[in-house]
Amino acid sequence: ARDGFTPASAASAAKRYGASEFVIGEIVREGTRVHVAASLHRTDRAALLASAATDGPADELDEAVDRLVIALVAQRLVGPGHGLAHVAATSTSSLPALKAWLAGEENFGEHRYADAAADFQRASALDPTFAVAFFRLANAADLLGDATRADSAAARAVALGDRLPAAERELLAGWRDWRAGAVQAAEDRLTALV
């Protein structure tokens, strides 16, 4: 650790502020380039949860930091219950879009579907290639009874699905098939995922 700043000393400071997790990082400029690195730790044991690093032009520091944060979030959202969130974090390069998507997921989980739809709409506007945002917009619109919006968002999600892992592409296509009334095709696709 540089200048005596260690995960243990940072954990001590984080505990004083009631934080459950903390980040240690550094930014190093070398000529016209910048190297940004960070690690995410649990406060109670200073255990490493995620780490990432990126490089880029010094005049694009904000973009480098956004890439770094997305990488940390993607690593943090691994394991049971985080499948779609991990895919979302690894399929967008826009931190504002990811933040909007995460807000939408929170609202969706709390059955606030209108708020979730607005969040997913914002995420898809911030990153027009964000397939998972269109998929969740389709889900929320469906639950709100807005079939036109659900069908449109589902079609866009499938069209953008080439940026996703195979299982998620099949999930999107199965959901689209179900929306289109092709129940057997949807069942076949979704059963193959299990």
Coordinates of N, CA, C and O in Angstrom, one line a residue:
A1 N 0.8 -1.2 0.0 CA 0.0 0.0 0.0 C 0.9 1.2 0.0 O 1.9 1.3 0.7
R2 N 0.4 2.2 -0.7 CA 1.2 3.4 -0.8 C 1.0 4.3 0.4 O 0.0 4.4 1.0
D3 N 2.1 4.9 0.8 CA 2.1 5.9 1.9 C 1.5 5.4 3.2 O 0.8 6.1 3.9
G4 N 1.6 4.1 3.4 CA 1.1 3.5 4.7 C -0.4 3.3 4.7 O -0.9 2.9 5.7
F5 N -1.1 3.5 3.6 CA -2.5 3.3 3.6 C -2.8 1.9 3.2 O -2.6 1.5 2.1
T6 N -3.3 1.1 4.1 CA -3.6 -0.4 3.9 C -5.1 -0.7 4.0 O -5.8 0.1 4.5
P7 N -5.5 -1.9 3.5 CA -6.9 -2.2 3.6 C -7.3 -2.2 5.1 O -8.4 -1.8 5.4
A8 N -6.4 -2.6 6.0 CA -6.8 -2.6 7.4 C -7.0 -1.2 8.0 O -8.0 -1.0 8.7
S9 N -6.2 -0.3 7.6 CA -6.4 1.1 8.1 C -7.6 1.7 7.4 O -8.3 2.5 8.0
A10 N -7.8 1.4 6.1 CA -9.1 1.9 5.5 C -10.3 1.3 6.1 O -11.3 2.0 6.2
A11 N -10.2 0.0 6.5 CA -11.4 -0.7 7.1 C -11.7 0.0 8.4 O -12.9 0.2 8.8
S12 N -10.7 0.4 9.2 CA -10.9 1.1 10.4 C -11.6 2.4 10.2 O -12.6 2.8 10.9
A13 N -11.2 3.2 9.2 CA -11.8 4.4 8.9 C -13.3 4.2 8.4 O -14.2 4.9 8.8
A14 N -13.5 3.2 7.6 CA -14.8 2.9 7.1 C -15.8 2.5 8.2 O -16.9 2.9 8.2
K15 N -15.3 1.8 9.2 CA -16.1 1.4 10.3 C -16.6 2.6 11.1 O -17.7 2.7 11.5
R16 N -15.7 3.6 11.2 CA -16.1 4.8 11.9 C -17.3 5.5 11.3 O -18.1 6.2 11.9
Y17 N -17.4 5.3 10.0 CA -18.5 6.0 9.2 C -19.7 5.0 9.0 O -20.6 5.4 8.3
G18 N -19.6 3.8 9.5 CA -20.7 2.9 9.4 C -20.8 2.2 8.1 O -21.9 1.7 7.7
A19 N -19.8 2.3 7.3 CA -19.8 1.6 5.9 C -19.6 0.1 6.0 O -18.7 -0.3 6.8
S20 N -20.3 -0.6 5.2 CA -20.1 -2.1 5.2 C -19.0 -2.5 4.2 O -18.5 -3.6 4.3
E21 N -18.7 -1.6 3.2 CA -17.7 -1.9 2.2 C -17.0 -0.6 1.9 O -17.5 0.5 2.2
F22 N -15.8 -0.7 1.4 CA -15.0 0.5 1.1 C -14.1 0.2 -0.1 O -13.9 -1.0 -0.5
V23 N -13.7 1.2 -0.8 CA -12.8 1.1 -2.0 C -11.5 1.8 -1.7 O -11.5 2.9 -1.1
I24 N -10.4 1.2 -2.1 CA -9.1 1.8 -2.1 C -8.7 1.9 -3.6 O -8.9 0.9 -4.3
G25 N -8.1 3.0 -4.0 CA -7.7 3.1 -5.4 C -6.6 4.0 -5.6 O -6.2 4.7 -4.7
E26 N -6.1 4.0 -6.8 CA -5.1 5.0 -7.2 C -5.2 5.4 -8.6 O -5.8 4.6 -9.5
I27 N -4.8 6.6 -8.9 CA -4.7 7.1 -10.3 C -3.3 7.5 -10.5 O -2.8 8.3 -9.8
V28 N -2.7 7.0 -11.6 CA -1.3 7.3 -11.9 C -1.3 7.9 -13.3 O -1.7 7.2 -14.3
R29 N -0.8 9.1 -13.5 CA -0.6 9.6 -14.8 C 0.8 9.4 -15.3 O 1.8 9.7 -14.6
E30 N 0.9 8.9 -16.5 CA 2.2 8.7 -17.2 C 2.1 9.4 -18.5 O 1.6 8.8 -19.5
G31 N 2.6 10.6 -18.6 CA 2.5 11.4 -19.9 C 1.1 11.7 -20.2 O 0.4 12.3 -19.5
T32 N 0.7 11.2 -21.4 CA -0.7 11.5 -21.8 C -1.7 10.4 -21.5 O -2.8 10.4 -21.9
R33 N -1.2 9.4 -20.7 CA -2.0 8.2 -20.3 C -2.3 8.3 -18.8 O -1.5 8.9 -18.1
V34 N -3.3 7.6 -18.4 CA -3.7 7.4 -17.0 C -4.0 6.0 -16.7 O -4.6 5.3 -17.6
H35 N -3.5 5.5 -15.6 CA -3.8 4.2 -15.1 C -4.6 4.3 -13.8 O -4.3 5.0 -12.9
V36 N -5.8 3.7 -13.8 CA -6.7 3.7 -12.7 C -6.9 2.3 -12.2 O -7.2 1.4 -12.9
A37 N -6.7 2.1 -10.9 CA -6.9 0.8 -10.2 C -7.7 1.0 -8.9 O -7.5 2.0 -8.2
A38 N -8.5 0.0 -8.6 CA -9.2 0.1 -7.3 C -9.5 -1.3 -6.8 O -9.6 -2.3 -7.6
S39 N -9.8 -1.4 -5.5 CA -10.2 -2.7 -4.9 C -11.3 -2.4 -4.0 O -11.3 -1.4 -3.3
L40 N -12.3 -3.3 -3.9 CA -13.5 -3.2 -3.1 C -13.3 -4.2 -2.0 O -13.0 -5.4 -2.2
H41 N -13.5 -3.8 -0.7 CA -13.3 -4.6 0.5 C -14.5 -4.6 1.4 O -15.2 -3.6 1.5
R42 N -14.6 -5.7 2.2 CA -15.6 -5.7 3.3 C -15.0 -5.0 4.4 O -13.8 -5.1 4.7
T43 N -15.7 -4.2 5.1 CA -15.2 -3.5 6.3 C -14.9 -4.3 7.5 O -13.9 -4.1 8.1
D44 N -15.7 -5.3 7.7 CA -15.6 -6.1 8.9 C -14.3 -6.9 9.0 O -13.7 -7.1 10.0
R45 N -13.8 -7.4 7.8 CA -12.5 -8.2 7.8 C -11.5 -7.6 6.8 O -10.5 -8.2 6.6
A46 N -11.8 -6.5 6.2 CA -11.0 -5.9 5.1 C -10.8 -6.9 4.0 O -9.8 -6.9 3.2
A47 N -11.7 -7.9 3.9 CA -11.6 -8.9 2.8 C -11.8 -8.3 1.4 O -12.7 -7.5 1.2
L48 N -11.0 -8.8 0.5 CA -11.1 -8.3 -0.9 C -12.4 -8.9 -1.5 O -12.6 -10.1 -1.5
L49 N -13.2 -8.1 -2.1 CA -14.4 -8.5 -2.8 C -14.3 -8.4 -4.3 O -14.8 -9.2 -5.0
A50 N -13.5 -7.4 -4.8 CA -13.4 -7.2 -6.2 C -12.2 -6.3 -6.4 O -11.9 -5.5 -5.6
S51 N -11.6 -6.4 -7.6 CA -10.5 -5.5 -8.0 C -10.5 -5.3 -9.5 O -10.9 -6.2 -10.2
A52 N -10.1 -4.1 -9.9 CA -10.1 -3.9 -11.3 C -9.1 -2.8 -11.6 O -8.7 -2.0 -10.7
A53 N -8.7 -2.7 -12.9 CA -7.8 -1.7 -13.3 C -8.1 -1.4 -14.8 O -8.6 -2.2 -15.5
T54 N -7.8 -0.2 -15.2 CA -8.0 0.2 -16.6 C -7.0 1.3 -16.9 O -6.5 2.0 -16.1
D55 N -6.8 1.5 -18.2 CA -5.9 2.5 -18.7 C -6.6 3.3 -19.8 O -7.6 2.8 -20.4
G56 N -6.2 4.5 -20.0 CA -6.8 5.4 -21.1 C -6.1 6.7 -21.2 O -5.2 7.0 -20.4
P57 N -6.5 7.5 -22.1 CA -6.0 8.8 -22.3 C -6.2 9.7 -21.0 O -7.3 9.6 -20.4
A58 N -5.3 10.5 -20.6 CA -5.4 11.3 -19.4 C -6.6 12.2 -19.5 O -7.2 12.5 -18.5
D59 N -6.9 12.7 -20.7 CA -8.0 13.6 -20.8 C -9.4 12.9 -20.8 O -10.4 13.5 -21.0
E60 N -9.4 11.6 -20.6 CA -10.6 10.8 -20.5 C -10.7 10.1 -19.2 O -11.2 8.9 -19.1
L61 N -10.3 10.8 -18.1 CA -10.3 10.1 -16.8 C -11.7 9.7 -16.4 O -11.8 8.6 -15.8
D62 N -12.7 10.6 -16.6 CA -14.0 10.2 -16.2 C -14.5 8.9 -16.8 O -15.1 8.1 -16.1
E63 N -14.2 8.7 -18.1 CA -14.6 7.4 -18.8 C -13.8 6.3 -18.2 O -14.4 5.2 -18.0
A64 N -12.5 6.5 -17.8 CA -11.7 5.4 -17.2 C -12.3 5.0 -15.9 O -12.4 3.8 -15.5
V65 N -12.7 6.0 -15.1 CA -13.3 5.7 -13.8 C -14.6 5.0 -13.9 O -14.9 4.0 -13.2
D66 N -15.4 5.4 -14.9 CA -16.7 4.7 -15.1 C -16.4 3.2 -15.5 O -17.1 2.3 -15.0
R67 N -15.5 2.9 -16.4 CA -15.2 1.6 -16.7 C -14.7 0.8 -15.5 O -15.1 -0.4 -15.3
L68 N -13.9 1.4 -14.6 CA -13.5 0.8 -13.4 C -14.6 0.4 -12.5 O -14.7 -0.7 -12.0
V69 N -15.5 1.4 -12.3 CA -16.7 1.2 -11.4 C -17.6 0.0 -12.0 O -18.0 -0.8 -11.2
I70 N -17.8 0.0 -13.3 CA -18.6 -1.0 -13.9 C -17.9 -2.4 -13.6 O -18.6 -3.4 -13.3
A71 N -16.6 -2.4 -13.8 CA -15.9 -3.7 -13.6 C -16.0 -4.2 -12.1 O -16.2 -5.4 -11.9
L72 N -15.9 -3.3 -11.2 CA -16.1 -3.6 -9.8 C -17.5 -4.1 -9.5 O -17.7 -5.1 -8.8
V73 N -18.5 -3.4 -10.0 CA -19.9 -3.8 -9.8 C -20.2 -5.2 -10.4 O -20.8 -6.0 -9.8
A74 N -19.6 -5.4 -11.6 CA -19.8 -6.7 -12.3 C -19.3 -7.8 -11.4 O -19.9 -8.9 -11.3
Q75 N -18.1 -7.6 -10.8 CA -17.5 -8.6 -10.0 C -18.3 -8.8 -8.7 O -18.4 -10.0 -8.2
R76 N -18.9 -7.8 -8.2 CA -19.6 -7.9 -7.0 C -21.0 -8.6 -7.2 O -21.5 -9.2 -6.3
L77 N -21.5 -8.5 -8.4 CA -22.8 -9.1 -8.7 C -22.7 -10.4 -9.3 O -23.1 -10.7 -10.4
V78 N -22.0 -11.3 -8.6 CA -21.8 -12.7 -9.1 C -22.4 -13.6 -8.0 O -22.3 -13.4 -6.8
G79 N -22.9 -14.7 -8.5 CA -23.5 -15.7 -7.6 C -25.0 -15.8 -7.6 O -25.6 -15.1 -8.4
P80 N -25.5 -16.6 -6.7 CA -27.0 -16.8 -6.7 C -27.7 -15.5 -6.5 O -27.4 -14.7 -5.7
G81 N -28.7 -15.3 -7.4 CA -29.6 -14.1 -7.3 C -29.1 -12.9 -8.0 O -29.7 -11.9 -8.1
H82 N -27.9 -13.1 -8.6 CA -27.3 -11.9 -9.3 C -27.1 -12.2 -10.8 O -26.4 -11.4 -11.5
G83 N -27.6 -13.3 -11.4 CA -27.3 -13.6 -12.8 C -27.6 -12.5 -13.8 O -26.7 -12.1 -14.5
L84 N -28.8 -12.0 -13.8 CA -29.2 -11.0 -14.7 C -28.4 -9.7 -14.4 O -28.0 -8.9 -15.3
A85 N -28.2 -9.4 -13.1 CA -27.5 -8.1 -12.8 C -26.1 -8.2 -13.2 O -25.5 -7.2 -13.7
H86 N -25.4 -9.4 -13.1 CA -24.1 -9.5 -13.6 C -24.0 -9.3 -15.1 O -23.1 -8.6 -15.6
V87 N -25.0 -9.9 -15.8 CA -25.0 -9.7 -17.3 C -25.2 -8.3 -17.6 O -24.6 -7.7 -18.5
A88 N -26.1 -7.6 -16.9 CA -26.3 -6.2 -17.1 C -25.0 -5.4 -17.0 O -24.7 -4.5 -17.8
A89 N -24.3 -5.7 -15.9 CA -23.1 -4.9 -15.6 C -22.0 -5.2 -16.6 O -21.1 -4.3 -16.8
T90 N -22.0 -6.3 -17.2 CA -21.0 -6.7 -18.2 C -21.4 -6.4 -19.6 O -20.6 -6.5 -20.5
S91 N -22.6 -5.9 -19.8 CA -23.1 -5.6 -21.2 C -23.4 -4.2 -21.5 O -23.9 -3.9 -22.6
T92 N -23.0 -3.3 -20.6 CA -23.1 -1.9 -20.9 C -21.7 -1.2 -20.5 O -21.0 -1.7 -19.6
S93 N -21.4 -0.2 -21.3 CA -20.2 0.6 -20.9 C -20.6 1.9 -20.3 O -19.7 2.8 -20.1
S94 N -21.9 2.1 -20.1 CA -22.4 3.4 -19.5 C -22.7 3.2 -18.0 O -23.7 2.5 -17.7
L95 N -22.0 3.9 -17.2 CA -22.3 3.8 -15.8 C -23.6 4.5 -15.5 O -24.4 3.9 -14.7
P96 N -24.0 5.6 -16.0 CA -25.3 6.1 -15.8 C -26.4 5.2 -16.2 O -27.4 5.0 -15.5
A97 N -26.2 4.4 -17.3 CA -27.3 3.5 -17.7 C -27.3 2.3 -16.7 O -28.4 1.9 -16.4
L98 N -26.2 1.8 -16.3 CA -26.2 0.8 -15.3 C -26.9 1.2 -14.0 O -27.6 0.5 -13.4
K99 N -26.6 2.4 -13.6 CA -27.2 2.9 -12.3 C -28.7 3.0 -12.5 O -29.5 2.7 -11.6
A100 N -29.2 3.5 -13.7 CA -30.6 3.5 -13.9 C -31.2 2.1 -13.9 O -32.3 1.9 -13.4
W101 N -30.5 1.2 -14.5 CA -31.0 -0.2 -14.6 C -31.1 -0.8 -13.1 O -32.1 -1.5 -12.8
L102 N -30.1 -0.6 -12.3 CA -30.1 -1.0 -10.9 C -31.2 -0.4 -10.1 O -31.9 -1.1 -9.4
A103 N -31.5 0.9 -10.4 CA -32.7 1.5 -9.7 C -34.0 0.8 -10.2 O -34.9 0.6 -9.4
G104 N -34.0 0.5 -11.5 CA -35.2 -0.2 -12.0 C -35.4 -1.6 -11.4 O -36.5 -2.0 -11.1
E105 N -34.3 -2.3 -11.2 CA -34.3 -3.6 -10.6 C -34.9 -3.5 -9.2 O -35.7 -4.3 -8.7
E106 N -34.4 -2.5 -8.4 CA -34.9 -2.3 -7.1 C -36.4 -2.0 -7.1 O -37.2 -2.6 -6.3
N107 N -36.9 -1.1 -8.0 CA -38.3 -0.8 -8.1 C -39.1 -2.0 -8.5 O -40.2 -2.3 -8.0
F108 N -38.6 -2.8 -9.5 CA -39.2 -4.0 -10.0 C -39.4 -5.0 -8.8 O -40.5 -5.5 -8.6
G109 N -38.4 -5.2 -8.0 CA -38.4 -6.1 -6.9 C -39.4 -5.7 -5.8 O -39.9 -6.5 -5.1
E110 N -39.7 -4.4 -5.8 CA -40.7 -3.8 -4.8 C -42.1 -3.7 -5.5 O -42.9 -3.0 -4.9
H111 N -42.2 -4.2 -6.7 CA -43.5 -4.2 -7.4 C -44.0 -2.8 -7.8 O -45.1 -2.5 -7.9
R112 N -43.0 -1.9 -7.9 CA -43.3 -0.5 -8.4 C -43.0 -0.5 -9.9 O -42.0 0.0 -10.3
Y113 N -43.9 -1.1 -10.7 CA -43.6 -1.4 -12.1 C -43.6 -0.1 -12.9 O -42.8 0.0 -13.9
A114 N -44.4 0.9 -12.6 CA -44.3 2.2 -13.4 C -42.9 2.8 -13.2 O -42.3 3.3 -14.1
D115 N -42.5 2.9 -11.9 CA -41.2 3.4 -11.6 C -40.1 2.6 -12.3 O -39.1 3.2 -12.8
A116 N -40.2 1.3 -12.2 CA -39.2 0.4 -12.9 C -39.2 0.7 -14.4 O -38.1 0.8 -14.9
A117 N -40.3 0.8 -15.0 CA -40.4 1.0 -16.4 C -39.7 2.3 -16.8 O -38.9 2.4 -17.8
A118 N -39.9 3.3 -16.0 CA -39.3 4.6 -16.2 C -37.7 4.5 -16.1 O -37.0 5.0 -16.9
D119 N -37.3 3.7 -15.1 CA -35.8 3.5 -14.9 C -35.2 2.8 -16.1 O -34.2 3.1 -16.6
F120 N -35.9 1.7 -16.5 CA -35.4 0.9 -17.6 C -35.4 1.7 -18.9 O -34.5 1.5 -19.7
Q121 N -36.5 2.5 -19.1 CA -36.5 3.4 -20.2 C -35.3 4.3 -20.3 O -34.7 4.6 -21.3
R122 N -35.0 4.9 -19.1 CA -33.9 5.8 -19.0 C -32.6 5.1 -19.3 O -31.7 5.6 -20.0
A123 N -32.4 3.9 -18.7 CA -31.2 3.1 -19.0 C -31.1 2.8 -20.5 O -30.0 2.9 -21.0
S124 N -32.2 2.4 -21.1 CA -32.1 2.1 -22.6 C -31.8 3.4 -23.4 O -31.2 3.3 -24.5
A125 N -32.3 4.5 -22.9 CA -32.0 5.8 -23.6 C -30.5 6.2 -23.4 O -29.9 6.7 -24.4
L126 N -30.0 6.0 -22.3 CA -28.6 6.3 -22.0 C -27.6 5.4 -22.7 O -26.5 5.8 -23.1
D127 N -28.0 4.1 -23.0 CA -27.2 3.2 -23.7 C -28.2 2.4 -24.7 O -28.8 1.4 -24.3
P128 N -28.4 2.9 -25.9 CA -29.3 2.3 -26.8 C -28.9 0.9 -27.3 O -29.7 0.2 -28.0
T129 N -27.8 0.4 -26.8 CA -27.4 -1.0 -27.1 C -27.5 -1.9 -25.9 O -27.1 -3.1 -26.0
F130 N -28.2 -1.5 -24.9 CA -28.3 -2.2 -23.6 C -29.5 -3.2 -23.6 O -30.6 -2.9 -23.2
A131 N -29.2 -4.3 -24.2 CA -30.3 -5.3 -24.4 C -31.0 -5.7 -23.1 O -32.3 -5.8 -23.1
V132 N -30.3 -5.8 -22.0 CA -31.0 -6.2 -20.7 C -31.9 -5.1 -20.2 O -33.0 -5.4 -19.6
A133 N -31.6 -3.9 -20.5 CA -32.5 -2.8 -20.1 C -33.8 -2.9 -20.9 O -34.9 -2.7 -20.4
F134 N -33.7 -3.2 -22.2 CA -34.9 -3.3 -23.0 C -35.7 -4.5 -22.6 O -37.0 -4.5 -22.5
F135 N -35.0 -5.6 -22.2 CA -35.7 -6.8 -21.7 C -36.5 -6.5 -20.5 O -37.7 -6.8 -20.4
R136 N -35.9 -5.8 -19.5 CA -36.6 -5.5 -18.3 C -37.7 -4.5 -18.5 O -38.7 -4.5 -17.8
L137 N -37.5 -3.6 -19.4 CA -38.5 -2.6 -19.8 C -39.7 -3.4 -20.3 O -40.9 -3.1 -20.0
A138 N -39.5 -4.4 -21.2 CA -40.6 -5.2 -21.7 C -41.3 -5.9 -20.5 O -42.5 -6.0 -20.5
N139 N -40.5 -6.5 -19.6 CA -41.2 -7.1 -18.4 C -42.1 -6.2 -17.6 O -43.2 -6.5 -17.3
A140 N -41.5 -5.0 -17.3 CA -42.3 -4.0 -16.6 C -43.5 -3.5 -17.3 O -44.6 -3.4 -16.8
A141 N -43.4 -3.2 -18.6 CA -44.5 -2.8 -19.5 C -45.6 -3.9 -19.5 O -46.8 -3.6 -19.5
D142 N -45.2 -5.1 -19.6 CA -46.1 -6.2 -19.6 C -46.9 -6.2 -18.4 O -48.2 -6.4 -18.4
L143 N -46.3 -6.1 -17.2 CA -47.0 -6.1 -15.9 C -47.9 -4.9 -15.8 O -48.8 -4.9 -15.0
L144 N -47.6 -3.8 -16.5 CA -48.4 -2.6 -16.5 C -49.6 -2.7 -17.5 O -50.4 -1.8 -17.6
G145 N -49.6 -3.8 -18.3 CA -50.7 -3.9 -19.3 C -50.4 -3.2 -20.6 O -51.3 -3.0 -21.4
D146 N -49.2 -2.7 -20.8 CA -48.9 -2.0 -22.0 C -48.2 -2.9 -23.0 O -47.0 -3.0 -23.1
A147 N -49.1 -3.6 -23.7 CA -48.6 -4.7 -24.6 C -47.8 -4.1 -25.8 O -46.8 -4.7 -26.2
T148 N -48.1 -3.0 -26.3 CA -47.4 -2.4 -27.4 C -46.0 -2.1 -27.0 O -45.0 -2.4 -27.7
R149 N -45.8 -1.4 -25.8 CA -44.5 -1.1 -25.3 C -43.7 -2.4 -25.0 O -42.5 -2.5 -25.2
A150 N -44.4 -3.3 -24.4 CA -43.7 -4.6 -24.0 C -43.2 -5.3 -25.3 O -42.1 -5.8 -25.3
D151 N -44.0 -5.4 -26.3 CA -43.6 -6.1 -27.6 C -42.5 -5.3 -28.2 O -41.5 -5.9 -28.7
S152 N -42.5 -4.0 -28.3 CA -41.5 -3.2 -28.9 C -40.2 -3.4 -28.2 O -39.1 -3.6 -28.8
A153 N -40.2 -3.3 -26.8 CA -39.0 -3.4 -26.0 C -38.4 -4.9 -26.1 O -37.2 -5.0 -26.2
A154 N -39.3 -5.9 -26.2 CA -38.8 -7.2 -26.3 C -38.1 -7.5 -27.6 O -37.1 -8.1 -27.7
A155 N -38.7 -6.9 -28.7 CA -38.1 -7.1 -30.0 C -36.7 -6.4 -30.1 O -35.8 -6.9 -30.6
R156 N -36.6 -5.2 -29.4 CA -35.3 -4.5 -29.4 C -34.3 -5.3 -28.6 O -33.2 -5.4 -29.0
A157 N -34.8 -5.9 -27.5 CA -33.8 -6.7 -26.7 C -33.3 -7.9 -27.5 O -32.1 -8.1 -27.4
V158 N -34.2 -8.5 -28.2 CA -33.7 -9.7 -29.0 C -32.8 -9.2 -30.1 O -31.8 -9.9 -30.3
A159 N -33.1 -8.1 -30.7 CA -32.2 -7.6 -31.8 C -30.8 -7.3 -31.3 O -29.9 -7.4 -32.0
L160 N -30.7 -6.9 -30.0 CA -29.4 -6.5 -29.4 C -28.8 -7.7 -28.7 O -27.7 -7.5 -28.2
G161 N -29.4 -8.8 -28.7 CA -29.0 -10.0 -27.9 C -27.6 -10.5 -28.3 O -27.1 -11.3 -27.5
D162 N -27.1 -10.2 -29.4 CA -25.8 -10.8 -29.8 C -24.7 -10.3 -28.9 O -23.6 -10.9 -28.8
R163 N -24.9 -9.3 -28.1 CA -23.9 -8.8 -27.1 C -24.0 -9.6 -25.8 O -23.2 -9.4 -24.9
L164 N -24.9 -10.6 -25.7 CA -25.2 -11.3 -24.4 C -24.7 -12.7 -24.5 O -24.6 -13.3 -25.6
P165 N -24.5 -13.4 -23.4 CA -24.2 -14.8 -23.4 C -25.4 -15.6 -23.9 O -26.5 -15.1 -23.9
A166 N -25.1 -16.8 -24.4 CA -26.1 -17.6 -25.1 C -27.3 -17.8 -24.3 O -28.4 -17.8 -24.8
A167 N -27.2 -18.1 -23.0 CA -28.3 -18.4 -22.1 C -29.3 -17.2 -22.1 O -30.5 -17.4 -22.1
E168 N -28.7 -16.0 -21.9 CA -29.5 -14.8 -21.9 C -30.2 -14.5 -23.2 O -31.3 -14.0 -23.3
R169 N -29.5 -14.8 -24.3 CA -30.1 -14.6 -25.6 C -31.3 -15.5 -25.8 O -32.4 -15.1 -26.3
E170 N -31.2 -16.8 -25.3 CA -32.4 -17.7 -25.3 C -33.5 -17.2 -24.4 O -34.7 -17.4 -24.8
L171 N -33.1 -16.7 -23.3 CA -34.1 -16.2 -22.3 C -34.9 -15.0 -23.0 O -36.2 -15.0 -23.0
L172 N -34.2 -14.1 -23.7 CA -34.9 -13.0 -24.4 C -35.8 -13.5 -25.5 O -36.9 -13.1 -25.6
A173 N -35.2 -14.5 -26.3 CA -36.0 -15.0 -27.4 C -37.2 -15.8 -26.9 O -38.3 -15.7 -27.5
G174 N -37.1 -16.5 -25.8 CA -38.2 -17.3 -25.2 C -39.3 -16.3 -24.7 O -40.5 -16.6 -24.9
W175 N -38.9 -15.3 -24.1 CA -39.8 -14.3 -23.6 C -40.6 -13.6 -24.8 O -41.8 -13.4 -24.7
R176 N -39.8 -13.3 -25.8 CA -40.4 -12.7 -27.0 C -41.4 -13.6 -27.6 O -42.5 -13.2 -28.0
D177 N -41.0 -14.9 -27.7 CA -41.9 -15.9 -28.3 C -43.2 -16.0 -27.5 O -44.3 -16.0 -28.0
W178 N -43.1 -16.0 -26.2 CA -44.3 -16.0 -25.3 C -45.1 -14.8 -25.5 O -46.4 -15.0 -25.6
R179 N -44.5 -13.6 -25.6 CA -45.3 -12.4 -25.9 C -46.0 -12.5 -27.2 O -47.1 -11.9 -27.3
A180 N -45.4 -13.2 -28.2 CA -46.0 -13.2 -29.5 C -47.1 -14.4 -29.6 O -47.7 -14.5 -30.6
G181 N -47.3 -15.1 -28.5 CA -48.3 -16.2 -28.5 C -47.7 -17.5 -29.0 O -48.5 -18.5 -29.1
A182 N -46.4 -17.6 -29.2 CA -45.8 -18.8 -29.6 C -45.4 -19.6 -28.4 O -44.2 -19.7 -28.1
V183 N -46.4 -20.1 -27.7 CA -46.2 -20.7 -26.4 C -45.3 -21.9 -26.4 O -44.4 -22.1 -25.6
Q184 N -45.5 -22.8 -27.4 CA -44.7 -24.0 -27.5 C -43.2 -23.6 -27.8 O -42.3 -24.2 -27.2
A185 N -43.0 -22.7 -28.7 CA -41.6 -22.3 -29.0 C -40.9 -21.7 -27.7 O -39.8 -21.9 -27.4
A186 N -41.7 -20.9 -27.0 CA -41.2 -20.3 -25.8 C -40.9 -21.3 -24.8 O -39.8 -21.3 -24.1
E187 N -41.8 -22.3 -24.6 CA -41.5 -23.4 -23.6 C -40.3 -24.2 -24.0 O -39.5 -24.5 -23.2
D188 N -40.2 -24.5 -25.3 CA -39.0 -25.3 -25.8 C -37.7 -24.5 -25.5 O -36.7 -25.1 -25.0
R189 N -37.7 -23.2 -25.8 CA -36.4 -22.4 -25.5 C -36.1 -22.4 -24.0 O -35.0 -22.6 -23.6
L190 N -37.1 -22.1 -23.2 CA -36.9 -21.9 -21.8 C -36.6 -23.2 -21.1 O -35.8 -23.2 -20.2
T191 N -37.2 -24.3 -21.5 CA -37.0 -25.6 -20.9 C -35.5 -26.0 -21.2 O -34.9 -26.6 -20.3
A192 N -35.0 -25.7 -22.3 CA -33.6 -26.0 -22.7 C -32.6 -25.3 -21.8 O -31.5 -25.7 -21.6
L193 N -33.1 -24.2 -21.2 CA -32.2 -23.5 -20.3 C -32.0 -24.1 -18.9 O -31.0 -23.8 -18.2
V194 N -33.0 -24.9 -18.5 CA -33.0 -25.5 -17.2 C -32.0 -26.7 -17.1 O -31.8 -27.5 -17.9

